[in-house]
mmCIF file of C-alpha atoms in Angstrom:
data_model
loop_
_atom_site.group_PDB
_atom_site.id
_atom_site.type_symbol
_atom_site.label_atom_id
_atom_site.label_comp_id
_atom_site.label_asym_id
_atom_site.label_seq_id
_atom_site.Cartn_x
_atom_site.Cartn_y
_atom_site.Cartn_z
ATOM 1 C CA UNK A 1 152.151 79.854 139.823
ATOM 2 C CA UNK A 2 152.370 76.855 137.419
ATOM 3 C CA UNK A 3 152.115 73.592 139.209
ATOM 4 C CA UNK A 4 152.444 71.141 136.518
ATOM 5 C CA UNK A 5 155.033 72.258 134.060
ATOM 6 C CA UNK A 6 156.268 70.801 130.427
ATOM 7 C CA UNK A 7 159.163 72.745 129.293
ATOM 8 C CA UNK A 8 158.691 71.793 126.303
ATOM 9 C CA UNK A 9 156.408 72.811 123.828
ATOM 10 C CA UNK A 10 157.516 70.417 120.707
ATOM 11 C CA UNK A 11 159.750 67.377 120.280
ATOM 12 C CA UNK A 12 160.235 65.964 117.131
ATOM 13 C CA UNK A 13 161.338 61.985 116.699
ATOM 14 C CA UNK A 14 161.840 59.422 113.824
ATOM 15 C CA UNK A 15 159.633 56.987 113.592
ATOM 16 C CA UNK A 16 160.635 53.654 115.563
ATOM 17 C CA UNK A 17 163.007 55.617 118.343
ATOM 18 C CA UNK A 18 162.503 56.617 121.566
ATOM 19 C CA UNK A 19 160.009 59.508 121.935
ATOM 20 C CA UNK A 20 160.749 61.203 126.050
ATOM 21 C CA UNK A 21 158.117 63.726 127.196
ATOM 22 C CA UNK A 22 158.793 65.391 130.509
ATOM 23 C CA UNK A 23 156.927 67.053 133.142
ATOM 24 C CA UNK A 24 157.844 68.642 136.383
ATOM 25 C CA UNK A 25 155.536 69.843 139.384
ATOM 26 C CA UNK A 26 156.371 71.836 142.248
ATOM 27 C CA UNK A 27 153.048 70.003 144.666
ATOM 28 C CA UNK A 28 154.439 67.547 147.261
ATOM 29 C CA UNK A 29 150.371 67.160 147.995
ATOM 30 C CA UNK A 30 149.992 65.398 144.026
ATOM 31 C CA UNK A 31 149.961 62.039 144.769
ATOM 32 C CA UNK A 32 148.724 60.516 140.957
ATOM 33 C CA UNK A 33 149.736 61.904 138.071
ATOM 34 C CA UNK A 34 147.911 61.188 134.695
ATOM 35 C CA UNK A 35 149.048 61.272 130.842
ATOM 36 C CA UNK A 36 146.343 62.342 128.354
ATOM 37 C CA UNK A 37 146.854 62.968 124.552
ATOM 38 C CA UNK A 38 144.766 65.275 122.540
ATOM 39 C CA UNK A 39 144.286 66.427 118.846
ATOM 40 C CA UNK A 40 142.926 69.527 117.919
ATOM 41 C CA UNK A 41 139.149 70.613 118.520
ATOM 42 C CA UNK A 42 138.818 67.148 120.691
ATOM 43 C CA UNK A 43 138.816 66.211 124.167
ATOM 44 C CA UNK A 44 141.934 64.735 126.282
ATOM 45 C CA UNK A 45 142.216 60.875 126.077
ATOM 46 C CA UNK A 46 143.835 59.013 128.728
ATOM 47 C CA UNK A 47 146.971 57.451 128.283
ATOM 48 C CA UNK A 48 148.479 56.294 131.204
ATOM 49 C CA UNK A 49 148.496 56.914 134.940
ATOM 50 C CA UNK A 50 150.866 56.293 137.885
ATOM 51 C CA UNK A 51 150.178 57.069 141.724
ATOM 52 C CA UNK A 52 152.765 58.079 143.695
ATOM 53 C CA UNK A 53 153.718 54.532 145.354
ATOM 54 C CA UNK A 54 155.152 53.864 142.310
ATOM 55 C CA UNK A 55 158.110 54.673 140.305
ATOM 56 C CA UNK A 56 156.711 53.077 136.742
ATOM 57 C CA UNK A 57 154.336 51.873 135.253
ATOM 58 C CA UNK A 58 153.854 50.536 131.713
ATOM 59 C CA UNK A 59 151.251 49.856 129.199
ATOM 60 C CA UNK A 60 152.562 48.144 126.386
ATOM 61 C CA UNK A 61 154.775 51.002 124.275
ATOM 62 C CA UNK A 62 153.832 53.549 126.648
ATOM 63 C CA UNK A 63 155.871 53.975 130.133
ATOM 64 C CA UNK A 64 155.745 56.435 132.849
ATOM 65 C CA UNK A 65 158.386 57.339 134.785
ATOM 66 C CA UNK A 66 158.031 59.193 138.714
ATOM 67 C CA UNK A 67 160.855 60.324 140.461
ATOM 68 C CA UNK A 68 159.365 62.131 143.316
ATOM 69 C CA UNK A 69 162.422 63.494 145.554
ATOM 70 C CA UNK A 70 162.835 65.324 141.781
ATOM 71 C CA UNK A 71 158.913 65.755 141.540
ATOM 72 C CA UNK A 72 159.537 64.879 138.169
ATOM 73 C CA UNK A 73 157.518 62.307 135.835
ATOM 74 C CA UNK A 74 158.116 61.622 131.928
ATOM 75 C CA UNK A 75 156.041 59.213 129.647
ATOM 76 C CA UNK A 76 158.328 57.504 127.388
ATOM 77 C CA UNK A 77 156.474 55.815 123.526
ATOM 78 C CA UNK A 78 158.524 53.132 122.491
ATOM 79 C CA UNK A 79 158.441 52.900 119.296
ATOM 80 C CA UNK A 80 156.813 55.936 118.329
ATOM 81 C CA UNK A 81 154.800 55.698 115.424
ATOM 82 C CA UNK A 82 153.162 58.279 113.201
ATOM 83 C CA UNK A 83 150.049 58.089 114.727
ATOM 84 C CA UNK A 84 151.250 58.920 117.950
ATOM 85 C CA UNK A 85 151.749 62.803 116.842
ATOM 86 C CA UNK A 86 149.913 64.789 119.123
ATOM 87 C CA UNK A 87 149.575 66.975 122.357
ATOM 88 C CA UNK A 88 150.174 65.426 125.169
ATOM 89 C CA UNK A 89 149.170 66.580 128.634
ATOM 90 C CA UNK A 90 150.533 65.853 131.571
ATOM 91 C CA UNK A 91 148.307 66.176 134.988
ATOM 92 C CA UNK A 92 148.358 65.838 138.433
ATOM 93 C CA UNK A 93 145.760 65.402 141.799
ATOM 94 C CA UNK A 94 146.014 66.058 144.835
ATOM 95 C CA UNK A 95 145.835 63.469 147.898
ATOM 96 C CA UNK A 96 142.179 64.531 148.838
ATOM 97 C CA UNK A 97 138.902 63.391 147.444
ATOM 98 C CA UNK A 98 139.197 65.724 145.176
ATOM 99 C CA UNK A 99 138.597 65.151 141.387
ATOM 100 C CA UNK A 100 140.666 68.597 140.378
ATOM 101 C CA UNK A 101 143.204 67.914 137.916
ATOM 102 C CA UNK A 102 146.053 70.687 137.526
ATOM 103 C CA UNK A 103 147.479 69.923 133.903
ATOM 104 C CA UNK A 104 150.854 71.104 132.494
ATOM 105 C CA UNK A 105 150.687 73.421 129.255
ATOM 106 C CA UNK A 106 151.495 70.334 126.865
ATOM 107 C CA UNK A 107 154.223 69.404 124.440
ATOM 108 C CA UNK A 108 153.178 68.509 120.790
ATOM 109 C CA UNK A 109 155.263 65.602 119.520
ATOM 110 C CA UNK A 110 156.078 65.144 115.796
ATOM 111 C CA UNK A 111 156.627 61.804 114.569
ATOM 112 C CA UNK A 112 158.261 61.972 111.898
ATOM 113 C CA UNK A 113 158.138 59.136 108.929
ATOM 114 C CA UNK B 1 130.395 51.282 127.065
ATOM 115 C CA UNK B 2 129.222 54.969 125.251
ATOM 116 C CA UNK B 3 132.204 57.723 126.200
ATOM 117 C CA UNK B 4 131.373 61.050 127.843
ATOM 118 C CA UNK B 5 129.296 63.061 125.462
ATOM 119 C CA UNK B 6 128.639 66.831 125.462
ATOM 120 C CA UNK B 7 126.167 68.823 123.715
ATOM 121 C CA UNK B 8 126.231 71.381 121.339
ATOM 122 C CA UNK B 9 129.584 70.819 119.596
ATOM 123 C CA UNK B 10 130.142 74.509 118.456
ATOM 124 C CA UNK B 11 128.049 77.295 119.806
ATOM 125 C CA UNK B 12 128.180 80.734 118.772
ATOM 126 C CA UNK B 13 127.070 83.773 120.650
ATOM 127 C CA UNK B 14 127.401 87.450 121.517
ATOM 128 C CA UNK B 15 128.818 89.274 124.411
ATOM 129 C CA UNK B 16 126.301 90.122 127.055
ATOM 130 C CA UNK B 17 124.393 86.965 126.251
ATOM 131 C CA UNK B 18 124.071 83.362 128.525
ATOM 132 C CA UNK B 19 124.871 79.838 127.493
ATOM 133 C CA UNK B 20 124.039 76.188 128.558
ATOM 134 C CA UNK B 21 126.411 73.825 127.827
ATOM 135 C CA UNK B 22 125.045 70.199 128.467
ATOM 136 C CA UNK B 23 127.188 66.714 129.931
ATOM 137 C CA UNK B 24 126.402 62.939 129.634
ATOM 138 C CA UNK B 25 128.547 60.732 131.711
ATOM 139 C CA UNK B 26 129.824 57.396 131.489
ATOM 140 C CA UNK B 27 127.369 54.720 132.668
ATOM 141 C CA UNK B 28 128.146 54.321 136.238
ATOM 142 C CA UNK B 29 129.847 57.525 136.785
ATOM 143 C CA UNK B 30 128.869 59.850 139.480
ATOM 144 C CA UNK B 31 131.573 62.898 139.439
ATOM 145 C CA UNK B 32 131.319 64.914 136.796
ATOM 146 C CA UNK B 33 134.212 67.811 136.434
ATOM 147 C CA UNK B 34 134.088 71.041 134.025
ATOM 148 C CA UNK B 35 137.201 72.456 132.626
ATOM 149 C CA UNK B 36 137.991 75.444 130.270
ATOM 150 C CA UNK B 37 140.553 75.269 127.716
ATOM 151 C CA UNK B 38 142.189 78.166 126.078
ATOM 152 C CA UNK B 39 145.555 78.864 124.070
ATOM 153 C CA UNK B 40 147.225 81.869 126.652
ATOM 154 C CA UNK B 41 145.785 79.903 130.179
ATOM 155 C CA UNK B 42 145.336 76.114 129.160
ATOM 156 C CA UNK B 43 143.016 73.614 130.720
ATOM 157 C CA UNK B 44 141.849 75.003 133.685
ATOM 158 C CA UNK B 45 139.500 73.349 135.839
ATOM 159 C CA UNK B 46 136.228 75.151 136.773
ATOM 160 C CA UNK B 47 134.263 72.407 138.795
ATOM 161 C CA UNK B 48 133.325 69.084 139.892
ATOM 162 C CA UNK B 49 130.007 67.763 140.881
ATOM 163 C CA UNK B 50 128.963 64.646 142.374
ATOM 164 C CA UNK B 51 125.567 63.751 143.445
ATOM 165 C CA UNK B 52 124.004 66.548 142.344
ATOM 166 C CA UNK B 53 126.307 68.319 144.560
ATOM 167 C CA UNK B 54 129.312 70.810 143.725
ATOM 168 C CA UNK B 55 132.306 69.375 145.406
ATOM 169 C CA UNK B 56 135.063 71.039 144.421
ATOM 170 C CA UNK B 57 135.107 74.494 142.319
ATOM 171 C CA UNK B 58 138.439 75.981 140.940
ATOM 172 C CA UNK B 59 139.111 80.173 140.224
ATOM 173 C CA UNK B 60 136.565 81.200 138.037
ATOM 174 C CA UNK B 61 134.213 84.027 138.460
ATOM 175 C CA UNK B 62 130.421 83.150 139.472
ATOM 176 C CA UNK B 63 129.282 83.455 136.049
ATOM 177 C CA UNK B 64 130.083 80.178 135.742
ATOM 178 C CA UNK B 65 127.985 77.721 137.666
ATOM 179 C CA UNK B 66 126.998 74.316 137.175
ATOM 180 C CA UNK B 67 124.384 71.908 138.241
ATOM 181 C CA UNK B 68 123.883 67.842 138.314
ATOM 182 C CA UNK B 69 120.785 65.790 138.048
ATOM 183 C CA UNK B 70 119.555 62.680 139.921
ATOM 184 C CA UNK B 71 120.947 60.764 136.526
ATOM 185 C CA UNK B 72 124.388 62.267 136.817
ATOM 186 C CA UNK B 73 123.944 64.698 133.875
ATOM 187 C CA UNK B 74 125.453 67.974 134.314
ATOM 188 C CA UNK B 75 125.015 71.435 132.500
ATOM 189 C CA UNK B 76 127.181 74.341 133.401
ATOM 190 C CA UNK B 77 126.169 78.021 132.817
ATOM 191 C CA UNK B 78 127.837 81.018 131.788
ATOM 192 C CA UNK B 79 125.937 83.831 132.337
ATOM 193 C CA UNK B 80 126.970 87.943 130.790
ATOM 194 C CA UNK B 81 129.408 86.355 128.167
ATOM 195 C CA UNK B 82 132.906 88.100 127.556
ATOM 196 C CA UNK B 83 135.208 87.683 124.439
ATOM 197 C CA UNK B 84 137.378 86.082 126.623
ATOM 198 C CA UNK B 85 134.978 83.130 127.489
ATOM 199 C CA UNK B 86 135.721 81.882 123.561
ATOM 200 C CA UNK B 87 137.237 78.284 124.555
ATOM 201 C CA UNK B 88 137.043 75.028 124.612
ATOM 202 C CA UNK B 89 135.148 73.247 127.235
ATOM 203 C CA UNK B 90 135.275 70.071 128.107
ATOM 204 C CA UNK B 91 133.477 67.839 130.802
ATOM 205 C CA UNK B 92 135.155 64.817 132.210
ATOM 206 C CA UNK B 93 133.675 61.717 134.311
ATOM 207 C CA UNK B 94 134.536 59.494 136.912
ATOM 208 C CA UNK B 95 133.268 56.997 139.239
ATOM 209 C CA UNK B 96 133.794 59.393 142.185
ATOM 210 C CA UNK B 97 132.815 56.430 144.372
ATOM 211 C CA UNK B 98 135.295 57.379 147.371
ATOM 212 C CA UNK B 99 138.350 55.841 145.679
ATOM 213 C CA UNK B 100 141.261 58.506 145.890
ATOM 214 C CA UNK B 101 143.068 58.166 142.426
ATOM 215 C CA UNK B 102 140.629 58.080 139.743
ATOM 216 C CA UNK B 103 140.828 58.562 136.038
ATOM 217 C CA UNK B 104 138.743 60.415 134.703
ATOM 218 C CA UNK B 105 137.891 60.133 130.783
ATOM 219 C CA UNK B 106 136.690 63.674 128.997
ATOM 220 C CA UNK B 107 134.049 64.367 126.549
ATOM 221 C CA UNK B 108 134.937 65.542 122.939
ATOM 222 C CA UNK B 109 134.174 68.925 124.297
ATOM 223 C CA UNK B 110 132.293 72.452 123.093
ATOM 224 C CA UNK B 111 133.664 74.810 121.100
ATOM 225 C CA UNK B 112 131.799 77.929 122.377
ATOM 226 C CA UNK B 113 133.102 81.583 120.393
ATOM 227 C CA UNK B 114 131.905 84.550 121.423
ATOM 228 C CA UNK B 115 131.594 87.693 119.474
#
């Protein structure tokens, strides 16, 4: 049973528009949720973050979105550039001590010049 | 500050054999967390430590263990290898001081293949 889903395997954008990843989770217990990008062969860097008090939070052209009566979260890159093609993660904890992240299967976003 | 670093980069071994895989933290970070990543089942986490203690340990079979020193370093362990163990696996830090929602910031991870 997937917790942390991202339906969406690839997006492609245009350089200098919007670029909208999504993620959905089905865990009422998640209570912060994480955004981590990663290119091949290296580990996960963090993005962004965003507990669940909060309905956004934003670090300079990255935003994150939580709507948690949809248990939903996206990650909006405005504008996207280039070098912002990669996987991105999305991932979730639970409200415990607990350092277990449960991460969604990624989407790997194009920019496109 | 020096990232999280892990130790060998690429590793190649057979089936049947065992394998160390080796973790430095962050300066000042006490909770160190294992995860496997592979294309069919993605990152999956395998387990935490935190003062040389296992805190937390997700679904993997007892082959895989870990350990932590007194200077936060952790190794995990795979013992009786299996073609399916072939991943990527990456360690990940954190202060894991008692604060709830922590980041925590991964290594560049270790590309282990097994044949």
């Amino acid at each position: 049973d997937q917790q942390v889903k991202q339906n969406s395997p690839s997006l492609s954008v245009q350089e200098g528009r919007i670029s909208i990843l999504n993620c959905d989770y089905t865990n009422s217990m998640f209570d912060y949720f994480l955004w981590y990008k990663k290119y091949p062969a290296e580990g996960p860097t963090f993005l962004i973050s965003i507990s669940s008090i909060k309905d956004k939070n934003e670090d300079g052209r990255f935003t994150v979105f939580l709507n948690k009566s949809a248990k939903h979260l996206s990650l909006h890159i405005v504008p996207s550039q280039p070098g912002d093609s990669a996987v991105y993660f999305c991932a979730a904890s639970l409200r415990s001590p607990a350092r277990q992240l449960t991460f969604g299967s990624g989407t790997q976003l194009t920019v496109l010049p | 500050k020096a990232g999280v670093t892990q130790t060998p980069r690429y590793l190649i071994k057979t089936r049947g054999q065992q394998v160390t895989l080796s973790c430095s933290p962050i300066s000042g970070h006490r909770s160190v967390s294992w995860y496997q990543q592979t294309p069919g089942q993605g990152l999956q986490f395998l387990f935490e430590y935190f003062s040389e203690t296992q805190r937390n340990k997700g679904n993997f079979p007892g082959r895989f263990s870990g350990r932590q020193f007194s200077n936060s370093r952790s190794e995990m362990n795979v013992s009786t290898l299996e073609l399916g163990d072939s991943a990527l696996y990456l360690c990940a830090s954190s202060l894991g001081q008692g604060i709830l929602q922590e980041t925590q910031y991964f290594g560049p991870g270790t590309r282990l293949l097994v044949l």
